[in-house]
Amino acid sequence: MKMEEMSLSGLDNSKLEAIAQEIYADLVEDSCLGFCFEVHRAVKCGYFFLDDTDPDSMKDFEIVDQPGLDIFGQVFNQWKSKECVCPNCSRSIAASRFAPHLEKCLGMGRNSSRIANRRIANSNNMNKSESDQEDNDDINDNDWSYGSEKKAKKRKSDKNPNSPRRSKSLKHKNGFSVCTSASNTLPLLFSSSGELSNSDPFKYSNSTGISYETLGPEELRSLLTTQCGVISEHTKKMCTRSLRCPQHTDEQRRTVRIYFLGPSAVLPEVESSLDNDSFDMTDSQALISRLQWDGSSDLSPSDSGSSKTSENQGWGLGTNSSESRKTKKKKSHLSLVGTASGLGSNKKKKPKPPAPPTPSIYDDIN
Amino acid sequence: MVVSKMNKDAQMRAAINQKLIETGERERLKELLRAKLIECGWKDQLKAHCKEVIKEKGLEHITVDDLVAEITPKGRALVPDSVKKELLQRIRTFLAQHASL
């Protein structure tokens, strides 16, 4: 009964619309009433007018709409051109560079301590190496003076722990420097016999050159037997790349050697033909060639240097190539001695001092 | 007959309201309306009007009735048309859905 009466299907649209309007009106009234109650409560509790401010401060903080300014009225690039005076060094520094400058100036912060540690390590290593020079024959064979080493620029990316140029002779000495190797980028020593230490501070970058003014004749000789040595026009330094470096021609290399070592200077690569021969040498042939070489080694330094190189290169082809490269310099004496007994003995001989006084070498052979 | 007709209408309305509340639609509609009114700035306008009324009547002596009498007509008038239309639409939908009670 009632259900039927209350059925909406019998109603026309106008009635439905009227009902809808009524419902809507009720809802709006509810909202208004709710709002009134909120306001009344706010008034009675005293917080109704809290968000109002006086007109003066309203004007102060009005939104700014001028070109070149933000809505607070500030200029955009204001701090870029401003300069501050450093309290430490009393210099005027640009504002954007002020924080890094202060870090370095005061010596606080990660980078500055890193640099300081590196410097300490460098100075320590240099002192240490200088004092040990007399003791360790390895150092005697150093080709590079400290002055040239310092001048050479070094980048961390040039360091390659697996590079054959790393010297092993200095490894045992430089416990301290190895710790700081991560931050140490200055090459300080170039170890004897052309090897470069695996300890990083002593690595010599291939990308830099050598100043030949500071080198002694011995050093020059050994240098020229292993490296290109062509003097660059711009930097007046010798090229430190290999003897076959593509940047310089053989003519240039010959010129340099003649200039330094006299007209008798021979380009190491001239003897390259010997390499092929030596590659096929048997042990007996090795002995013979070595004896011949030893006999003439000290008479003409350049020859000895070049022949050394060729021998090394020959042996290098027969043996581990990386090792041969390492034994390019005077230490090759001993390495060849070692190879008579076995090709794998190169390693054994390396740490031993090459003993530049040649009588000692003959002693070993004998 | 008129009375019965009116009674029928009244009963009808009562039934519809009951349905609205039972299904929870009324609450939903109310929330929707409130949100929309805040969004369109209706509340802020009305608040400004309130402040004037209160300043006029005096902060201490304002009563609920005063406020209601002053504000409700203004409030009803200030509702934007879009909000009104949307709400009516929803109500009609609801009625259509529940045509057969």
Tab-separated table of C-alpha atoms in Angstrom:
chain	number	residue	atom	x	y	z
A	1	MET	CA	0.000	0.000	0.000
A	2	LYS	CA	2.351	2.619	1.168
A	3	MET	CA	5.029	1.360	-1.091
A	4	GLU	CA	2.865	1.941	-4.054
A	5	GLU	CA	1.944	5.363	-2.944
A	6	MET	CA	5.480	6.262	-2.486
A	7	SER	CA	6.558	5.053	-5.874
A	8	LEU	CA	8.377	7.727	-7.769
A	9	SER	CA	7.669	6.293	-11.109
A	10	GLY	CA	4.237	7.788	-11.012
A	11	LEU	CA	5.570	11.249	-10.523
A	12	ASP	CA	6.198	13.629	-13.362
A	13	ASN	CA	9.430	15.397	-13.891
A	14	SER	CA	8.421	18.685	-12.444
A	15	LYS	CA	7.727	17.073	-9.132
A	16	LEU	CA	11.047	15.334	-9.251
A	17	GLU	CA	12.734	18.582	-10.060
A	18	ALA	CA	10.977	20.289	-7.188
A	19	ILE	CA	12.137	17.592	-4.849
A	20	ALA	CA	15.663	17.919	-6.129
A	21	GLN	CA	15.579	21.635	-5.578
A	22	GLU	CA	14.376	21.138	-2.089
A	23	ILE	CA	17.134	18.732	-1.298
A	24	TYR	CA	19.659	21.139	-2.703
A	25	ALA	CA	18.277	24.006	-0.662
A	26	ASP	CA	18.511	21.908	2.455
A	27	LEU	CA	22.116	21.142	1.760
A	28	VAL	CA	23.038	24.770	1.184
A	29	GLU	CA	21.262	25.788	4.345
A	30	ASP	CA	23.185	23.193	6.268
A	31	SER	CA	26.430	24.579	4.961
A	32	CYS	CA	25.527	28.138	5.827
A	33	LEU	CA	24.452	27.177	9.293
A	34	GLY	CA	27.631	25.277	9.799
A	35	PHE	CA	29.610	28.291	8.740
A	36	CYS	CA	27.691	30.549	11.095
A	37	PHE	CA	28.388	28.297	14.022
A	38	GLU	CA	32.092	28.293	13.174
A	39	VAL	CA	32.215	32.066	13.030
A	40	HIS	CA	30.264	32.493	16.210
A	41	ARG	CA	32.557	30.134	18.058
A	42	ALA	CA	35.591	31.946	16.679
A	43	VAL	CA	34.204	35.257	17.840
A	44	LYS	CA	33.399	34.003	21.295
A	45	CYS	CA	36.759	32.279	21.651
A	46	GLY	CA	38.496	35.358	20.425
A	47	TYR	CA	40.394	34.038	17.422
A	48	PHE	CA	38.170	35.396	14.704
A	49	PHE	CA	40.228	38.473	14.005
A	50	LEU	CA	43.647	36.873	14.486
A	51	ASP	CA	44.563	36.716	10.835
A	52	ASP	CA	44.068	40.412	10.355
A	53	THR	CA	47.042	42.750	10.232
A	54	ASP	CA	47.259	46.494	10.270
A	55	PRO	CA	47.296	48.230	6.941
A	56	ASP	CA	50.874	49.444	7.344
A	57	SER	CA	52.426	46.029	7.452
A	58	MET	CA	50.044	44.912	4.754
A	59	LYS	CA	51.629	47.501	2.522
A	60	ASP	CA	55.141	46.430	3.436
A	61	PHE	CA	54.624	42.918	2.239
A	62	GLU	CA	52.577	43.607	-0.780
A	63	ILE	CA	53.306	41.481	-3.788
A	64	VAL	CA	55.793	43.152	-6.105
A	65	ASP	CA	55.102	42.909	-9.796
A	66	GLN	CA	57.924	44.832	-11.404
A	67	PRO	CA	60.190	43.527	-14.139
A	68	GLY	CA	63.549	42.310	-12.924
A	69	LEU	CA	62.342	41.703	-9.411
A	70	ASP	CA	60.768	38.712	-7.775
A	71	ILE	CA	57.535	39.004	-5.837
A	72	PHE	CA	59.426	39.960	-2.720
A	73	GLY	CA	61.104	42.816	-4.523
A	74	GLN	CA	64.576	41.252	-4.568
A	75	VAL	CA	66.933	41.488	-7.495
A	76	PHE	CA	67.798	38.190	-9.098
A	77	ASN	CA	71.577	38.262	-9.469
A	78	GLN	CA	72.277	40.366	-6.486
A	79	TRP	CA	74.750	38.036	-4.850
A	80	LYS	CA	76.775	37.237	-7.901
A	81	SER	CA	78.541	40.535	-8.163
A	82	LYS	CA	78.834	41.193	-4.466
A	83	GLU	CA	82.251	40.824	-2.929
A	84	CYS	CA	83.085	39.815	0.573
A	85	VAL	CA	86.244	40.392	2.513
A	86	CYS	CA	87.796	37.212	3.816
A	87	PRO	CA	88.405	37.492	7.544
A	88	ASN	CA	91.452	35.293	7.290
A	89	CYS	CA	93.490	36.696	4.468
A	90	SER	CA	91.679	40.023	4.121
A	91	ARG	CA	91.159	39.589	0.421
A	92	SER	CA	88.097	40.612	-1.436
A	93	ILE	CA	86.437	37.499	-2.841
A	94	ALA	CA	83.400	37.121	-5.054
A	95	ALA	CA	80.383	35.962	-3.092
A	96	SER	CA	79.788	32.817	-5.080
A	97	ARG	CA	83.399	31.757	-4.639
A	98	PHE	CA	83.567	32.732	-1.010
A	99	ALA	CA	82.723	29.402	0.573
A	100	PRO	CA	85.344	27.345	-1.304
A	101	HIS	CA	87.928	30.041	-0.724
A	102	LEU	CA	87.235	30.054	2.970
A	103	GLU	CA	87.553	26.299	3.058
A	104	LYS	CA	91.017	26.470	1.582
A	105	CYS	CA	92.013	29.569	3.468
A	106	LEU	CA	91.148	28.250	6.892
A	107	GLY	CA	92.420	24.789	6.133
A	108	MET	CA	89.194	23.137	7.136
A	109	GLY	CA	87.107	20.914	4.959
A	110	ARG	CA	87.781	17.759	3.069
A	111	ASN	CA	89.659	19.061	0.079
A	112	SER	CA	92.137	21.216	1.891
A	113	SER	CA	93.145	18.443	4.242
A	114	ARG	CA	93.595	16.135	1.291
A	115	ILE	CA	95.860	18.574	-0.454
A	116	ALA	CA	97.836	19.200	2.701
A	117	ASN	CA	98.344	15.497	3.251
A	118	ARG	CA	99.506	15.090	-0.272
A	119	ARG	CA	102.005	17.881	0.105
A	120	ILE	CA	103.359	16.394	3.273
A	121	ALA	CA	103.699	13.042	1.600
A	122	ASN	CA	105.557	14.577	-1.290
A	123	SER	CA	107.978	16.487	0.838
A	124	ASN	CA	108.562	13.456	3.020
A	125	ASN	CA	109.218	11.228	0.068
A	126	MET	CA	111.606	13.665	-1.429
A	127	ASN	CA	113.527	13.970	1.808
A	128	LYS	CA	113.557	10.266	2.247
A	129	SER	CA	114.729	9.545	-1.275
A	130	GLU	CA	117.460	12.105	-1.122
A	131	SER	CA	118.850	10.702	2.061
A	132	ASP	CA	118.785	7.161	0.737
A	133	GLN	CA	120.534	7.907	-2.443
A	134	GLU	CA	123.920	6.941	-1.233
A	135	ASP	CA	122.730	3.765	0.334
A	136	ASN	CA	120.648	2.300	-2.360
A	137	ASP	CA	122.206	1.671	-5.680
A	138	ASP	CA	118.865	1.687	-7.241
A	139	ILE	CA	118.600	5.350	-6.646
A	140	ASN	CA	121.981	5.929	-8.174
A	141	ASP	CA	120.606	4.905	-11.416
A	142	ASN	CA	117.914	7.439	-11.249
A	143	ASP	CA	117.811	9.327	-14.449
A	144	TRP	CA	115.714	12.165	-13.338
A	145	SER	CA	116.587	14.936	-11.060
A	146	TYR	CA	114.021	16.257	-8.706
A	147	GLY	CA	113.782	19.516	-10.498
A	148	SER	CA	112.650	17.956	-13.684
A	149	GLU	CA	110.333	15.672	-11.893
A	150	LYS	CA	108.616	18.492	-10.122
A	151	LYS	CA	108.149	20.418	-13.271
A	152	ALA	CA	106.405	17.620	-14.960
A	153	LYS	CA	102.692	17.889	-14.616
A	154	LYS	CA	100.881	14.896	-13.426
A	155	ARG	CA	97.273	13.918	-13.581
A	156	LYS	CA	95.633	11.188	-11.577
A	157	SER	CA	94.138	9.724	-14.692
A	158	ASP	CA	97.597	9.024	-16.016
A	159	LYS	CA	98.348	6.677	-13.191
A	160	ASN	CA	97.993	3.106	-14.212
A	161	PRO	CA	98.829	0.539	-11.579
A	162	ASN	CA	99.364	-2.065	-14.241
A	163	SER	CA	101.603	0.021	-16.384
A	164	PRO	CA	104.974	-1.570	-16.999
A	165	ARG	CA	106.620	1.726	-16.276
A	166	ARG	CA	105.907	1.430	-12.612
A	167	SER	CA	109.051	0.871	-10.667
A	168	LYS	CA	109.191	-2.051	-8.338
A	169	SER	CA	112.457	-1.048	-6.767
A	170	LEU	CA	110.942	1.738	-4.803
A	171	LYS	CA	107.990	-0.265	-3.678
A	172	HIS	CA	109.569	-1.599	-0.541
A	173	LYS	CA	110.887	1.761	0.460
A	174	ASN	CA	107.807	3.738	0.174
A	175	GLY	CA	105.369	2.388	2.616
A	176	PHE	CA	104.420	5.822	3.613
A	177	SER	CA	103.993	7.127	0.181
A	178	VAL	CA	101.869	4.258	-0.891
A	179	CYS	CA	99.341	5.192	1.713
A	180	THR	CA	98.963	8.586	0.253
A	181	SER	CA	99.197	7.472	-3.286
A	182	ALA	CA	95.592	8.154	-3.883
A	183	SER	CA	96.112	11.803	-3.440
A	184	ASN	CA	99.679	12.124	-4.529
A	185	THR	CA	100.021	13.213	-8.050
A	186	LEU	CA	103.546	14.523	-8.245
A	187	PRO	CA	106.136	12.220	-9.736
A	188	LEU	CA	109.247	12.471	-7.709
A	189	LEU	CA	111.593	9.769	-8.726
A	190	PHE	CA	112.266	7.862	-11.800
A	191	SER	CA	113.825	4.640	-10.707
A	192	SER	CA	116.836	3.139	-12.255
A	193	SER	CA	116.901	0.920	-15.266
A	194	GLY	CA	113.881	2.502	-16.650
A	195	GLU	CA	111.447	0.881	-14.300
A	196	LEU	CA	108.794	2.930	-12.681
A	197	SER	CA	107.661	2.086	-9.228
A	198	ASN	CA	104.321	0.555	-8.566
A	199	SER	CA	104.063	2.959	-5.715
A	200	ASP	CA	102.160	5.767	-7.169
A	201	PRO	CA	104.092	8.808	-6.131
A	202	PHE	CA	106.934	7.718	-8.256
A	203	LYS	CA	105.074	6.957	-11.353
A	204	TYR	CA	106.102	9.030	-14.208
A	205	SER	CA	103.415	10.034	-16.599
A	206	ASN	CA	103.928	9.321	-20.238
A	207	SER	CA	102.259	12.479	-21.205
A	208	THR	CA	104.867	14.793	-19.746
A	209	GLY	CA	108.333	15.604	-20.824
A	210	ILE	CA	111.725	15.942	-19.275
A	211	SER	CA	113.865	18.969	-19.008
A	212	TYR	CA	117.203	17.925	-20.271
A	213	GLU	CA	119.171	20.736	-18.695
A	214	THR	CA	119.112	19.123	-15.314
A	215	LEU	CA	120.168	15.698	-16.443
A	216	GLY	CA	123.621	14.373	-16.203
A	217	PRO	CA	125.271	12.535	-19.074
A	218	GLU	CA	124.635	9.151	-17.542
A	219	GLU	CA	121.026	9.934	-17.113
A	220	LEU	CA	120.744	11.274	-20.580
A	221	ARG	CA	122.252	8.160	-22.013
A	222	SER	CA	119.936	5.835	-20.219
A	223	LEU	CA	117.027	8.057	-21.020
A	224	LEU	CA	117.775	8.102	-24.679
A	225	THR	CA	118.042	4.359	-24.854
A	226	THR	CA	114.562	3.818	-23.661
A	227	GLN	CA	112.594	6.851	-24.603
A	228	CYS	CA	111.977	8.927	-27.630
A	229	GLY	CA	113.774	11.910	-26.209
A	230	VAL	CA	112.885	14.340	-28.950
A	231	ILE	CA	112.872	17.831	-27.588
A	232	SER	CA	109.552	19.565	-27.966
A	233	GLU	CA	109.556	23.007	-29.456
A	234	HIS	CA	107.046	24.405	-27.036
A	235	THR	CA	108.197	23.117	-23.732
A	236	LYS	CA	111.840	22.435	-24.442
A	237	LYS	CA	111.395	19.077	-22.820
A	238	MET	CA	112.274	15.659	-24.008
A	239	CYS	CA	109.553	13.370	-25.125
A	240	THR	CA	109.051	10.526	-22.720
A	241	ARG	CA	107.155	8.249	-24.995
A	242	SER	CA	108.557	5.021	-26.320
A	243	LEU	CA	111.229	4.776	-28.906
A	244	ARG	CA	108.646	4.239	-31.545
A	245	CYS	CA	106.433	7.083	-30.511
A	246	PRO	CA	104.350	8.244	-33.438
A	247	GLN	CA	104.690	11.903	-32.668
A	248	HIS	CA	108.337	12.105	-33.640
A	249	THR	CA	110.297	10.698	-36.512
A	250	ASP	CA	113.463	8.637	-36.336
A	251	GLU	CA	115.335	11.541	-37.813
A	252	GLN	CA	114.371	13.684	-34.876
A	253	ARG	CA	115.449	11.017	-32.475
A	254	ARG	CA	118.763	10.620	-34.224
A	255	THR	CA	119.282	14.345	-34.158
A	256	VAL	CA	118.668	14.506	-30.463
A	257	ARG	CA	121.030	11.681	-29.750
A	258	ILE	CA	123.742	13.182	-31.862
A	259	TYR	CA	123.198	16.456	-30.108
A	260	PHE	CA	123.546	14.980	-26.684
A	261	LEU	CA	125.849	12.106	-27.072
A	262	GLY	CA	128.091	13.057	-29.879
A	263	PRO	CA	128.271	12.024	-33.525
A	264	SER	CA	128.711	8.419	-32.618
A	265	ALA	CA	125.277	8.252	-31.142
A	266	VAL	CA	123.231	5.539	-32.636
A	267	LEU	CA	119.541	5.416	-32.644
A	268	PRO	CA	118.371	2.403	-30.682
A	269	GLU	CA	115.956	1.488	-33.362
A	270	VAL	CA	118.704	1.186	-35.911
A	271	GLU	CA	119.539	-2.004	-34.196
A	272	SER	CA	116.052	-3.265	-34.537
A	273	SER	CA	117.223	-5.702	-37.095
A	274	LEU	CA	119.033	-7.423	-34.340
A	275	ASP	CA	115.768	-7.942	-32.558
A	276	ASN	CA	114.575	-10.407	-35.087
A	277	ASP	CA	117.802	-12.248	-34.878
A	278	SER	CA	117.860	-12.340	-31.175
A	279	PHE	CA	114.363	-13.605	-31.150
A	280	ASP	CA	115.557	-16.866	-32.580
A	281	MET	CA	118.677	-17.052	-30.513
A	282	THR	CA	119.354	-20.114	-28.511
A	283	ASP	CA	121.005	-19.986	-25.179
A	284	SER	CA	124.472	-20.434	-26.556
A	285	GLN	CA	124.002	-17.642	-28.970
A	286	ALA	CA	122.757	-15.535	-26.148
A	287	LEU	CA	125.925	-16.161	-24.235
A	288	ILE	CA	128.081	-15.216	-27.162
A	289	SER	CA	126.176	-12.080	-27.940
A	290	ARG	CA	126.175	-11.095	-24.345
A	291	LEU	CA	129.879	-11.528	-23.977
A	292	GLN	CA	130.479	-9.439	-27.024
A	293	TRP	CA	128.173	-6.825	-25.834
A	294	ASP	CA	129.718	-6.747	-22.390
A	295	GLY	CA	133.101	-6.280	-23.856
A	296	SER	CA	132.201	-3.173	-25.639
A	297	SER	CA	129.654	-1.879	-23.302
A	298	ASP	CA	131.671	0.636	-21.384
A	299	LEU	CA	133.742	2.051	-24.147
A	300	SER	CA	131.027	3.931	-25.883
A	301	PRO	CA	128.165	4.670	-23.623
A	302	SER	CA	125.801	5.334	-26.414
A	303	ASP	CA	126.539	2.044	-28.027
A	304	SER	CA	126.089	0.227	-24.817
A	305	GLY	CA	122.872	2.001	-24.303
A	306	SER	CA	121.609	1.148	-27.714
A	307	SER	CA	122.833	-2.402	-27.677
A	308	LYS	CA	121.360	-2.859	-24.306
A	309	THR	CA	118.104	-1.748	-25.668
A	310	SER	CA	118.242	-4.042	-28.615
A	311	GLU	CA	119.139	-6.958	-26.468
A	312	ASN	CA	116.363	-6.124	-24.196
A	313	GLN	CA	113.981	-5.863	-26.996
A	314	GLY	CA	115.104	-9.164	-28.322
A	315	TRP	CA	114.760	-10.869	-25.081
A	316	GLY	CA	111.568	-9.150	-24.547
A	317	LEU	CA	110.099	-10.808	-27.541
A	318	GLY	CA	111.238	-14.144	-26.330
A	319	THR	CA	110.057	-13.701	-22.826
A	320	ASN	CA	107.350	-11.872	-21.095
A	321	SER	CA	107.091	-8.645	-22.996
A	322	SER	CA	106.185	-6.531	-20.053
A	323	GLU	CA	109.224	-7.639	-18.214
A	324	SER	CA	111.539	-6.875	-21.068
A	325	ARG	CA	110.296	-3.382	-21.167
A	326	LYS	CA	111.098	-3.049	-17.572
A	327	THR	CA	114.607	-4.249	-18.054
A	328	LYS	CA	115.567	-1.734	-20.650
A	329	LYS	CA	118.124	0.058	-18.607
A	330	LYS	CA	121.250	-1.000	-16.821
A	331	LYS	CA	119.530	-3.685	-14.943
A	332	SER	CA	119.350	-5.538	-18.169
A	333	HIS	CA	122.874	-6.635	-17.490
A	334	LEU	CA	121.693	-8.812	-14.757
A	335	SER	CA	118.579	-9.905	-16.495
A	336	LEU	CA	120.576	-11.256	-19.370
A	337	VAL	CA	122.845	-12.988	-16.979
A	338	GLY	CA	119.856	-14.523	-15.443
A	339	THR	CA	118.385	-15.630	-18.709
A	340	ALA	CA	121.346	-17.766	-19.485
A	341	SER	CA	120.147	-20.088	-16.846
A	342	GLY	CA	116.505	-19.727	-17.498
A	343	LEU	CA	114.231	-17.396	-19.224
A	344	GLY	CA	112.060	-16.973	-16.248
A	345	SER	CA	114.766	-15.644	-14.062
A	346	ASN	CA	114.319	-12.068	-15.111
A	347	LYS	CA	112.295	-11.382	-12.068
A	348	LYS	CA	114.954	-12.506	-9.716
A	349	LYS	CA	117.498	-10.115	-10.981
A	350	LYS	CA	115.491	-7.022	-10.936
A	351	PRO	CA	115.620	-6.042	-7.323
A	352	LYS	CA	119.350	-6.373	-7.277
A	353	PRO	CA	121.297	-3.241	-7.873
A	354	PRO	CA	122.608	-2.943	-11.357
A	355	ALA	CA	125.872	-1.559	-9.958
A	356	PRO	CA	126.870	1.115	-12.352
A	357	PRO	CA	130.536	0.560	-11.650
A	358	THR	CA	131.026	-1.861	-14.421
A	359	PRO	CA	133.676	-4.078	-12.793
A	360	SER	CA	130.937	-5.435	-10.625
A	361	ILE	CA	128.979	-6.546	-13.624
A	362	TYR	CA	131.932	-8.415	-14.961
A	363	ASP	CA	132.296	-10.046	-11.637
A	364	ASP	CA	128.847	-11.434	-11.849
A	365	ILE	CA	129.401	-12.812	-15.281
A	366	ASN	CA	132.671	-14.345	-14.369
B	1	MET	CA	-8.154	14.755	-1.658
B	2	VAL	CA	-5.792	17.683	-1.608
B	3	VAL	CA	-4.730	16.727	1.860
B	4	SER	CA	-4.090	13.197	0.847
B	5	LYS	CA	-2.211	14.416	-2.121
B	6	MET	CA	-0.181	16.619	0.079
B	7	ASN	CA	0.272	13.824	2.467
B	8	LYS	CA	1.477	11.704	-0.357
B	9	ASP	CA	3.988	14.318	-1.347
B	10	ALA	CA	5.107	14.758	2.185
B	11	GLN	CA	5.394	11.069	2.619
B	12	MET	CA	7.272	10.887	-0.598
B	13	ARG	CA	9.722	13.501	0.457
B	14	ALA	CA	10.185	11.873	3.788
B	15	ALA	CA	10.847	8.577	2.123
B	16	ILE	CA	13.368	10.100	-0.215
B	17	ASN	CA	15.164	11.833	2.588
B	18	GLN	CA	15.259	8.624	4.480
B	19	LYS	CA	16.755	6.916	1.505
B	20	LEU	CA	19.342	9.627	1.134
B	21	ILE	CA	20.462	9.238	4.680
B	22	GLU	CA	20.406	5.484	4.649
B	23	THR	CA	22.613	5.161	1.649
B	24	GLY	CA	24.965	7.843	2.956
B	25	GLU	CA	24.394	9.954	-0.076
B	26	ARG	CA	23.398	12.930	1.967
B	27	GLU	CA	26.718	13.051	3.743
B	28	ARG	CA	28.567	12.647	0.515
B	29	LEU	CA	26.618	15.461	-1.064
B	30	LYS	CA	27.239	17.670	1.920
B	31	GLU	CA	30.981	17.086	1.816
B	32	LEU	CA	31.038	17.688	-1.883
B	33	LEU	CA	29.210	20.944	-1.500
B	34	ARG	CA	31.497	22.128	1.273
B	35	ALA	CA	34.610	21.350	-0.704
B	36	LYS	CA	33.278	23.105	-3.760
B	37	LEU	CA	32.278	26.179	-1.844
B	38	ILE	CA	35.709	26.540	-0.311
B	39	GLU	CA	37.305	26.018	-3.686
B	40	CYS	CA	35.352	28.725	-5.377
B	41	GLY	CA	36.001	31.226	-2.597
B	42	TRP	CA	32.519	31.340	-1.280
B	43	LYS	CA	33.697	30.857	2.252
B	44	ASP	CA	36.144	33.761	2.106
B	45	GLN	CA	33.569	36.075	0.671
B	46	LEU	CA	31.151	35.136	3.383
B	47	LYS	CA	33.821	35.577	6.045
B	48	ALA	CA	34.486	39.106	4.892
B	49	HIS	CA	30.799	39.797	5.128
B	50	CYS	CA	30.760	38.318	8.602
B	51	LYS	CA	33.526	40.625	9.718
B	52	GLU	CA	31.563	43.610	8.609
B	53	VAL	CA	28.456	42.420	10.390
B	54	ILE	CA	30.367	41.757	13.587
B	55	LYS	CA	32.130	45.073	13.483
B	56	GLU	CA	28.771	46.644	12.977
B	57	LYS	CA	27.000	44.822	15.741
B	58	GLY	CA	29.904	44.818	18.137
B	59	LEU	CA	32.147	41.906	18.998
B	60	GLU	CA	30.823	41.322	22.445
B	61	HIS	CA	27.128	41.262	21.744
B	62	ILE	CA	26.916	39.116	18.675
B	63	THR	CA	24.587	36.160	18.857
B	64	VAL	CA	24.040	33.127	16.712
B	65	ASP	CA	20.664	34.329	15.642
B	66	ASP	CA	22.081	37.623	14.468
B	67	LEU	CA	24.636	35.873	12.429
B	68	VAL	CA	22.234	33.404	10.976
B	69	ALA	CA	19.760	36.074	10.057
B	70	GLU	CA	22.415	38.184	8.373
B	71	ILE	CA	24.488	35.584	6.710
B	72	THR	CA	22.258	32.836	5.451
B	73	PRO	CA	20.480	34.851	2.774
B	74	LYS	CA	23.795	36.214	1.567
B	75	GLY	CA	25.236	32.747	1.586
B	76	ARG	CA	22.483	31.303	-0.481
B	77	ALA	CA	22.868	34.059	-3.019
B	78	LEU	CA	26.616	33.781	-3.285
B	79	VAL	CA	26.712	30.128	-4.325
B	80	PRO	CA	28.087	30.013	-7.877
B	81	ASP	CA	25.915	28.584	-10.595
B	82	SER	CA	28.345	25.855	-11.523
B	83	VAL	CA	28.278	24.451	-8.036
B	84	LYS	CA	24.522	24.602	-7.954
B	85	LYS	CA	24.178	22.827	-11.265
B	86	GLU	CA	26.538	20.073	-10.344
B	87	LEU	CA	24.813	19.379	-7.105
B	88	LEU	CA	21.380	19.308	-8.688
B	89	GLN	CA	22.694	16.906	-11.245
B	90	ARG	CA	23.856	14.526	-8.602
B	91	ILE	CA	20.561	14.673	-6.796
B	92	ARG	CA	18.633	13.926	-9.919
B	93	THR	CA	20.882	11.017	-10.606
B	94	PHE	CA	20.210	9.695	-7.176
B	95	LEU	CA	16.479	10.055	-7.588
B	96	ALA	CA	16.568	8.326	-10.905
B	97	GLN	CA	18.503	5.451	-9.455
B	98	HIS	CA	16.062	5.023	-6.667
B	99	ALA	CA	12.937	5.611	-8.690
B	100	SER	CA	11.245	2.529	-7.395
B	101	LEU	CA	11.331	2.492	-3.681
